[in-house]
PDB file of C-alpha atoms in Angstrom:
ATOM      1  CA  MET A   1     210.343 -34.027 121.188  1.00 47.00           C
ATOM      2  CA  ALA A   2     212.204 -30.854 122.314  1.00 48.00           C
ATOM      3  CA  VAL A   3     210.106 -27.283 121.723  1.00 47.00           C
ATOM      4  CA  LYS A   4     212.734 -24.581 119.826  1.00 48.00           C
ATOM      5  CA  LYS A   5     212.146 -21.821 121.705  1.00 47.00           C
ATOM      6  CA  LYS A   6     211.924 -18.757 119.735  1.00 48.00           C
ATOM      7  CA  SER A   7     214.228 -15.830 120.216  1.00 48.00           C
ATOM      8  CA  THR A   8     212.712 -12.887 120.035  1.00 48.00           C
ATOM      9  CA  ARG A   9     215.022  -9.501 119.433  1.00 51.00           C
ATOM     10  CA  ALA A  10     214.126  -6.385 120.425  1.00 48.00           C
ATOM     11  CA  SER A  11     213.612  -3.758 117.330  1.00 50.00           C
ATOM     12  CA  LYS A  12     215.223  -1.070 116.979  1.00 51.00           C
ATOM     13  CA  PRO A  13     213.164   2.103 116.862  1.00 50.00           C
ATOM     14  CA  ALA A  14     212.855   3.985 113.346  1.00 50.00           C
ATOM     15  CA  THR A  15     215.152   6.640 113.437  1.00 51.00           C
ATOM     16  CA  ARG A  16     213.423  10.303 112.266  1.00 54.00           C
ATOM     17  CA  THR A  17     215.405  12.704 110.064  1.00 50.00           C
ATOM     18  CA  LYS A  18     214.596  16.035 111.793  1.00 52.00           C
ATOM     19  CA  ARG A  19     213.858  18.870 109.193  1.00 54.00           C
ATOM     20  CA  VAL A  20     215.793  21.957 109.651  1.00 49.00           C
ATOM     21  CA  THR A  21     214.071  24.967 108.482  1.00 51.00           C
ATOM     22  CA  ALA A  22     216.026  28.433 108.050  1.00 49.00           C
ATOM     23  CA  THR A  23     215.786  30.763 110.447  1.00 54.00           C
ATOM     24  CA  PRO A  24     214.336  34.554 109.686  1.00 53.00           C
ATOM     25  CA  VAL A  25     217.933  36.177 109.902  1.00 49.00           C
ATOM     26  CA  GLU A  26     219.512  33.589 107.942  1.00 54.00           C
ATOM     27  CA  ALA A  27     216.913  33.513 105.195  1.00 52.00           C
ATOM     28  CA  ARG A  28     217.655  37.810 105.344  1.00 55.00           C
ATOM     29  CA  GLN A  29     221.378  37.347 104.916  1.00 56.00           C
ATOM     30  CA  GLU A  30     221.174  35.394 102.281  1.00 57.00           C
ATOM     31  CA  LYS A  31     219.049  37.566 100.293  1.00 56.00           C
ATOM     32  CA  SER A  32     221.340  40.569 101.267  1.00 57.00           C
ATOM     33  CA  ALA A  33     224.189  38.045  99.584  1.00 56.00           C
ATOM     34  CA  PHE A  34     221.778  37.801  96.816  1.00 55.00           C
ATOM     35  CA  ARG A  35     221.568  41.761  96.165  1.00 63.00           C
ATOM     36  CA  LEU A  36     224.911  42.634  96.779  1.00 62.00           C
ATOM     37  CA  SER A  37     226.326  40.070  94.148  1.00 67.00           C
ATOM     38  CA  THR A  38     223.600  41.681  91.780  1.00 67.00           C
ATOM     39  CA  LEU A  39     224.692  44.712  92.346  1.00 63.00           C
ATOM     40  CA  ILE A  40     228.293  44.036  91.441  1.00 70.00           C
ATOM     41  CA  THR A  41     227.618  42.385  88.294  1.00 69.00           C
ATOM     42  CA  VAL A  42     225.806  45.259  87.543  1.00 60.00           C
ATOM     43  CA  LEU A  43     228.132  47.826  88.283  1.00 66.00           C
ATOM     44  CA  VAL A  44     231.219  45.875  86.390  1.00 64.00           C
ATOM     45  CA  PHE A  45     228.576  45.938  83.441  1.00 63.00           C
ATOM     46  CA  ALA A  46     227.835  49.418  83.807  1.00 63.00           C
ATOM     47  CA  GLY A  47     231.836  50.119  83.518  1.00 67.00           C
ATOM     48  CA  ILE A  48     232.849  48.177  80.745  1.00 70.00           C
ATOM     49  CA  VAL A  49     229.870  49.768  78.699  1.00 60.00           C
ATOM     50  CA  ALA A  50     231.174  53.406  79.630  1.00 65.00           C
ATOM     51  CA  ALA A  51     234.300  52.532  79.133  1.00 64.00           C
ATOM     52  CA  ALA A  52     233.287  51.178  75.665  1.00 62.00           C
ATOM     53  CA  VAL A  53     231.540  54.678  75.066  1.00 59.00           C
ATOM     54  CA  TYR A  54     234.856  55.949  75.707  1.00 64.00           C
ATOM     55  CA  LEU A  55     237.000  54.542  73.487  1.00 61.00           C
ATOM     56  CA  LYS A  56     234.324  54.548  70.652  1.00 61.00           C
ATOM     57  CA  ARG A  57     234.504  58.356  71.195  1.00 61.00           C
ATOM     58  CA  GLN A  58     238.093  59.321  71.837  1.00 58.00           C
ATOM     59  CA  PRO A  59     239.034  58.516  67.885  1.00 51.00           C
ATOM     60  CA  ASP A  60     236.368  61.131  66.985  1.00 50.00           C
ATOM     61  CA  ALA A  61     238.006  63.406  69.465  1.00 45.00           C
ATOM     62  CA  PHE A  62     241.356  63.001  68.409  1.00 46.00           C
ATOM     63  CA  SER A  63     240.372  63.430  64.809  1.00 47.00           C
ATOM     64  CA  THR A  64     238.662  66.549  65.401  1.00 45.00           C
ATOM     65  CA  GLU A  65     241.649  68.073  66.768  1.00 46.00           C
ATOM     66  CA  GLU A  66     244.059  66.749  63.971  1.00 49.00           C
ATOM     67  CA  THR A  67     241.614  68.005  61.263  1.00 52.00           C
ATOM     68  CA  ALA A  68     240.602  71.530  62.785  1.00 51.00           C
ATOM     69  CA  THR A  69     241.084  74.068  60.416  1.00 54.00           C
ATOM     70  CA  PRO A  70     243.932  76.258  61.559  1.00 52.00           C
ATOM     71  CA  GLU A  71     243.350  80.305  61.886  1.00 50.00           C
ATOM     72  CA  PRO A  72     244.236  81.932  58.715  1.00 52.00           C
ATOM     73  CA  GLU A  73     247.223  84.302  59.327  1.00 54.00           C
ATOM     74  CA  PRO A  74     246.980  87.975  58.482  1.00 56.00           C
ATOM     75  CA  ALA A  75     247.138  88.574  54.772  1.00 87.00           C
ATOM     76  CA  PHE A  76     248.982  91.742  53.724  1.00 88.00           C
ATOM     77  CA  LEU A  77     248.661  93.756  50.708  1.00 90.00           C
ATOM     78  CA  ILE A  78     251.882  94.313  50.058  1.00 89.00           C
ATOM     79  CA  THR A  79     254.441  91.089  50.266  1.00 88.00           C
ATOM     80  CA  THR A  80     258.003  92.459  49.468  1.00 88.00           C
ATOM     81  CA  GLU A  81     260.667  92.249  51.717  1.00 88.00           C
ATOM     82  CA  ALA A  82     262.355  95.214  49.868  1.00 93.00           C
ATOM     83  CA  LEU A  83     262.969  98.342  51.220  1.00 94.00           C
ATOM     84  CA  VAL A  84     260.470 101.063  50.777  1.00 96.00           C
ATOM     85  CA  THR A  85     262.638 104.271  48.842  1.00 96.00           C
ATOM     86  CA  SER A  86     259.342 105.919  47.382  1.00 97.00           C
ATOM     87  CA  ILE A  87     256.314 107.215  48.378  1.00 97.00           C
ATOM     88  CA  GLU A  88     254.109 108.956  45.697  1.00 98.00           C
ATOM     89  CA  VAL A  89     250.285 109.295  46.532  1.00 97.00           C
ATOM     90  CA  LYS A  90     248.178 111.245  43.715  1.00 97.00           C
ATOM     91  CA  PRO A  91     244.674 112.353  44.514  1.00 97.00           C
ATOM     92  CA  LEU A  92     241.588 112.673  41.919  1.00 95.00           C
ATOM     93  CA  GLU A  93     241.759 116.514  42.994  1.00 92.00           C
ATOM     94  CA  GLY A  94     244.569 118.272  44.377  1.00 91.00           C
ATOM     95  CA  SER A  95     248.500 118.044  45.212  1.00 94.00           C
ATOM     96  CA  THR A  96     250.644 115.169  44.358  1.00 96.00           C
ATOM     97  CA  ALA A  97     252.652 114.326  46.970  1.00 97.00           C
ATOM     98  CA  LYS A  98     256.036 112.408  46.784  1.00 97.00           C
ATOM     99  CA  LEU A  99     258.638 111.520  49.324  1.00 97.00           C
ATOM    100  CA  GLU A 100     262.001 109.948  48.421  1.00 97.00           C
ATOM    101  CA  ARG A 101     264.879 108.529  49.896  1.00 95.00           C
ATOM    102  CA  ASN A 102     267.964 110.695  49.487  1.00 93.00           C
ATOM    103  CA  GLU A 103     271.472 109.685  49.198  1.00 91.00           C
ATOM    104  CA  GLU A 104     272.179 109.712  52.763  1.00 92.00           C
ATOM    105  CA  ASN A 105     269.095 107.409  53.204  1.00 93.00           C
ATOM    106  CA  LEU A 106     266.969 110.721  54.959  1.00 95.00           C
ATOM    107  CA  TRP A 107     263.420 111.374  53.802  1.00 97.00           C
ATOM    108  CA  ALA A 108     262.825 114.113  51.689  1.00 97.00           C
ATOM    109  CA  LEU A 109     259.530 115.757  49.415  1.00 96.00           C
ATOM    110  CA  THR A 110     260.096 116.494  46.182  1.00 96.00           C
ATOM    111  CA  GLN A 111     256.298 117.425  45.595  1.00 95.00           C
ATOM    112  CA  PRO A 112     254.262 119.185  46.055  1.00 95.00           C
ATOM    113  CA  GLU A 113     257.080 121.566  46.966  1.00 95.00           C
ATOM    114  CA  LYS A 114     260.660 120.216  47.710  1.00 95.00           C
ATOM    115  CA  GLY A 115     261.722 120.647  51.329  1.00 94.00           C
ATOM    116  CA  GLU A 116     263.001 118.152  54.400  1.00 94.00           C
ATOM    117  CA  ALA A 117     260.687 115.587  55.901  1.00 96.00           C
ATOM    118  CA  ASP A 118     259.802 114.591  59.156  1.00 96.00           C
ATOM    119  CA  GLN A 119     261.762 111.491  59.504  1.00 95.00           C
ATOM    120  CA  GLY A 120     259.273 109.957  62.015  1.00 95.00           C
ATOM    121  CA  LEU A 121     256.105 111.045  60.138  1.00 95.00           C
ATOM    122  CA  ALA A 122     258.082 109.623  56.799  1.00 95.00           C
ATOM    123  CA  GLU A 123     259.147 106.590  57.976  1.00 95.00           C
ATOM    124  CA  ALA A 124     255.726 105.711  59.713  1.00 95.00           C
ATOM    125  CA  ALA A 125     254.321 105.671  55.891  1.00 94.00           C
ATOM    126  CA  ALA A 126     257.194 103.423  54.778  1.00 94.00           C
ATOM    127  CA  SER A 127     256.512 100.905  57.331  1.00 93.00           C
ATOM    128  CA  GLN A 128     252.202 101.315  56.891  1.00 93.00           C
ATOM    129  CA  ILE A 129     252.822  99.936  53.386  1.00 93.00           C
ATOM    130  CA  VAL A 130     254.513  96.635  54.330  1.00 90.00           C
ATOM    131  CA  ALA A 131     251.587  96.510  56.609  1.00 92.00           C
ATOM    132  CA  LEU A 132     248.312  96.989  55.076  1.00 93.00           C
ATOM    133  CA  ARG A 133     246.367  93.898  55.586  1.00 93.00           C
ATOM    134  CA  VAL A 134     243.645  92.929  53.207  1.00 94.00           C
ATOM    135  CA  ILE A 135     240.308  92.326  54.598  1.00 93.00           C
ATOM    136  CA  THR A 136     239.159  90.374  51.830  1.00 93.00           C
ATOM    137  CA  PRO A 137     239.701  89.667  48.148  1.00 93.00           C
ATOM    138  CA  LEU A 138     237.303  90.579  45.838  1.00 93.00           C
ATOM    139  CA  GLU A 139     236.458  87.929  43.011  1.00 88.00           C
ATOM    140  CA  ASN A 140     233.579  90.024  40.855  1.00 85.00           C
ATOM    141  CA  THR A 141     235.589  92.152  39.103  1.00 86.00           C
ATOM    142  CA  ASP A 142     234.039  92.501  35.396  1.00 89.00           C
ATOM    143  CA  ASP A 143     233.093  96.223  36.404  1.00 93.00           C
ATOM    144  CA  PRO A 144     235.508  98.006  38.186  1.00 94.00           C
ATOM    145  CA  SER A 145     232.722 101.216  38.711  1.00 94.00           C
ATOM    146  CA  ILE A 146     231.033  99.103  41.500  1.00 94.00           C
ATOM    147  CA  TYR A 147     233.941  99.800  43.646  1.00 96.00           C
ATOM    148  CA  GLY A 148     234.556 103.412  42.685  1.00 96.00           C
ATOM    149  CA  LEU A 149     237.751 102.196  40.601  1.00 96.00           C
ATOM    150  CA  ASP A 150     236.926 103.527  37.357  1.00 95.00           C
ATOM    151  CA  THR A 151     238.088 106.443  38.446  1.00 96.00           C
ATOM    152  CA  PRO A 152     240.017 105.858  41.583  1.00 97.00           C
ATOM    153  CA  VAL A 153     239.803 108.467  44.357  1.00 97.00           C
ATOM    154  CA  TYR A 154     243.724 108.129  45.024  1.00 97.00           C
ATOM    155  CA  THR A 155     246.817 106.478  43.437  1.00 97.00           C
ATOM    156  CA  ILE A 156     249.448 105.345  45.504  1.00 97.00           C
ATOM    157  CA  ALA A 157     253.337 104.269  43.923  1.00 97.00           C
ATOM    158  CA  ILE A 158     255.685 102.783  45.504  1.00 97.00           C
ATOM    159  CA  GLY A 159     259.717 102.193  44.599  1.00 96.00           C
ATOM    160  CA  PHE A 160     261.353  99.805  46.324  1.00 96.00           C
ATOM    161  CA  ASP A 161     265.328  99.170  46.388  1.00 94.00           C
ATOM    162  CA  ASP A 162     265.370  96.371  44.557  1.00 94.00           C
ATOM    163  CA  GLY A 163     264.086  98.285  41.505  1.00 94.00           C
ATOM    164  CA  SER A 164     260.627  96.749  42.047  1.00 94.00           C
ATOM    165  CA  THR A 165     257.166  99.119  41.848  1.00 95.00           C
ATOM    166  CA  SER A 166     253.579  98.599  43.073  1.00 95.00           C
ATOM    167  CA  THR A 167     250.598 100.512  42.111  1.00 96.00           C
ATOM    168  CA  ILE A 168     247.540 101.047  44.566  1.00 96.00           C
ATOM    169  CA  GLU A 169     244.663 102.294  43.412  1.00 97.00           C
ATOM    170  CA  VAL A 170     241.744 103.408  45.938  1.00 97.00           C
ATOM    171  CA  GLY A 171     238.478 103.408  45.498  1.00 97.00           C
ATOM    172  CA  ASP A 172     235.451 103.744  47.476  1.00 96.00           C
ATOM    173  CA  LEU A 173     234.761 103.128  50.878  1.00 95.00           C
ATOM    174  CA  THR A 174     232.966  99.791  51.688  1.00 95.00           C
ATOM    175  CA  PRO A 175     229.155  99.930  52.848  1.00 94.00           C
ATOM    176  CA  SER A 176     230.058  99.192  56.673  1.00 92.00           C
ATOM    177  CA  GLU A 177     232.938 101.775  56.453  1.00 91.00           C
ATOM    178  CA  SER A 178     235.343  99.344  57.795  1.00 91.00           C
ATOM    179  CA  GLY A 179     237.642  99.562  54.627  1.00 94.00           C
ATOM    180  CA  TYR A 180     238.785 100.779  51.371  1.00 96.00           C
ATOM    181  CA  TYR A 181     238.251  99.278  47.982  1.00 97.00           C
ATOM    182  CA  VAL A 182     241.439  98.518  46.318  1.00 97.00           C
ATOM    183  CA  ARG A 183     243.269  97.378  43.725  1.00 96.00           C
ATOM    184  CA  LEU A 184     246.731  96.457  43.483  1.00 94.00           C
ATOM    185  CA  ASP A 185     248.638  95.278  39.876  1.00 83.00           C
ATOM    186  CA  ASP A 186     245.137  94.847  38.736  1.00 86.00           C
ATOM    187  CA  ALA A 187     244.232  92.297  41.927  1.00 92.00           C
ATOM    188  CA  TYR A 188     241.093  93.326  44.018  1.00 95.00           C
ATOM    189  CA  TYR A 189     240.646  93.624  47.348  1.00 96.00           C
ATOM    190  CA  VAL A 190     238.844  95.493  50.897  1.00 96.00           C
ATOM    191  CA  ALA A 191     242.079  96.870  52.604  1.00 95.00           C
ATOM    192  CA  THR A 192     241.838  98.474  56.058  1.00 93.00           C
ATOM    193  CA  LEU A 193     240.493 101.995  56.652  1.00 92.00           C
ATOM    194  CA  SER A 194     243.023 103.040  58.873  1.00 90.00           C
ATOM    195  CA  GLY A 195     246.080 101.659  56.912  1.00 91.00           C
ATOM    196  CA  ILE A 196     245.083 103.330  53.885  1.00 94.00           C
ATOM    197  CA  GLY A 197     244.336 106.268  55.356  1.00 93.00           C
ATOM    198  CA  ALA A 198     247.839 107.136  56.684  1.00 92.00           C
ATOM    199  CA  LEU A 199     249.053 106.960  53.100  1.00 95.00           C
ATOM    200  CA  THR A 200     246.506 108.904  51.744  1.00 95.00           C
ATOM    201  CA  ASN A 201     246.954 111.900  54.801  1.00 94.00           C
ATOM    202  CA  LEU A 202     250.413 112.239  52.928  1.00 95.00           C
ATOM    203  CA  ALA A 203     248.434 114.328  50.210  1.00 95.00           C
ATOM    204  CA  ASP A 204     246.262 116.161  52.330  1.00 93.00           C
ATOM    205  CA  ILE A 205     248.767 117.035  54.570  1.00 94.00           C
ATOM    206  CA  PRO A 206     252.252 116.601  53.630  1.00 95.00           C
ATOM    207  CA  PRO A 207     255.081 115.651  56.018  1.00 95.00           C
ATOM    208  CA  TYR A 208     256.882 118.896  55.761  1.00 96.00           C
ATOM    209  CA  LEU A 209     259.464 119.063  58.844  1.00 93.00           C
ATOM    210  CA  THR A 210     258.180 121.655  61.117  1.00 86.00           C
ATOM    211  CA  VAL A 211     261.047 124.177  62.630  1.00 66.00           C
ATOM    212  CA  GLU A 212     260.329 125.730  65.845  1.00 62.00           C
ATOM    213  CA  ALA A 213     260.648 129.081  66.555  1.00 52.00           C
ATOM    214  CA  THR A 214     263.463 130.022  68.933  1.00 56.00           C
ATOM    215  CA  PRO A 215     261.922 132.157  71.510  1.00 59.00           C
ATOM    216  CA  VAL A 216     263.551 135.693  71.485  1.00 57.00           C
ATOM    217  CA  PRO A 217     264.168 136.699  74.924  1.00 60.00           C
TER     218      PRO A 217
END
């Protein structure tokens, strides 16, 4: 009986998997990439937040601009566009002065004495009437005496070419001396000091035409 030979194969050595360990350089690169991506994310988020805040505030800004209260325009005591044709200033004490336009549309004094008027001064007074400014209207008008309007210091009567008239009564100076208390056709105001003063000066110094004497050679 033949004996079988047992074949023996050489066994292959077991393959060992090589373990790869990241080098320190590669680790630092990974950390840097992570930090960069994190920074970009934070910046994008911050930009979104800033944009949201800006858009939220913009309507309020536009609304504030649209609803801003406009500056009040100057209020004038006399608002007519008619031409002034006469000015009479009657003081509580002293002589009344009256200026009137004649047929030639020139100013002349009829009181305290008749005479030619200085056209420049007279026209300036007429222009001052329509330029009188109101500082503030007065609401507490139950007692005119608190404003010196129970016995006005001056009464100014104004005539216009359309036939209308207005009467300005002048009372006391305001405590700050910035204006006069006045009454115009039953309405009470504080009017500018310079404007009223320019008119009351007509009674104090009537604007007669001054003729310069010709020197004798």
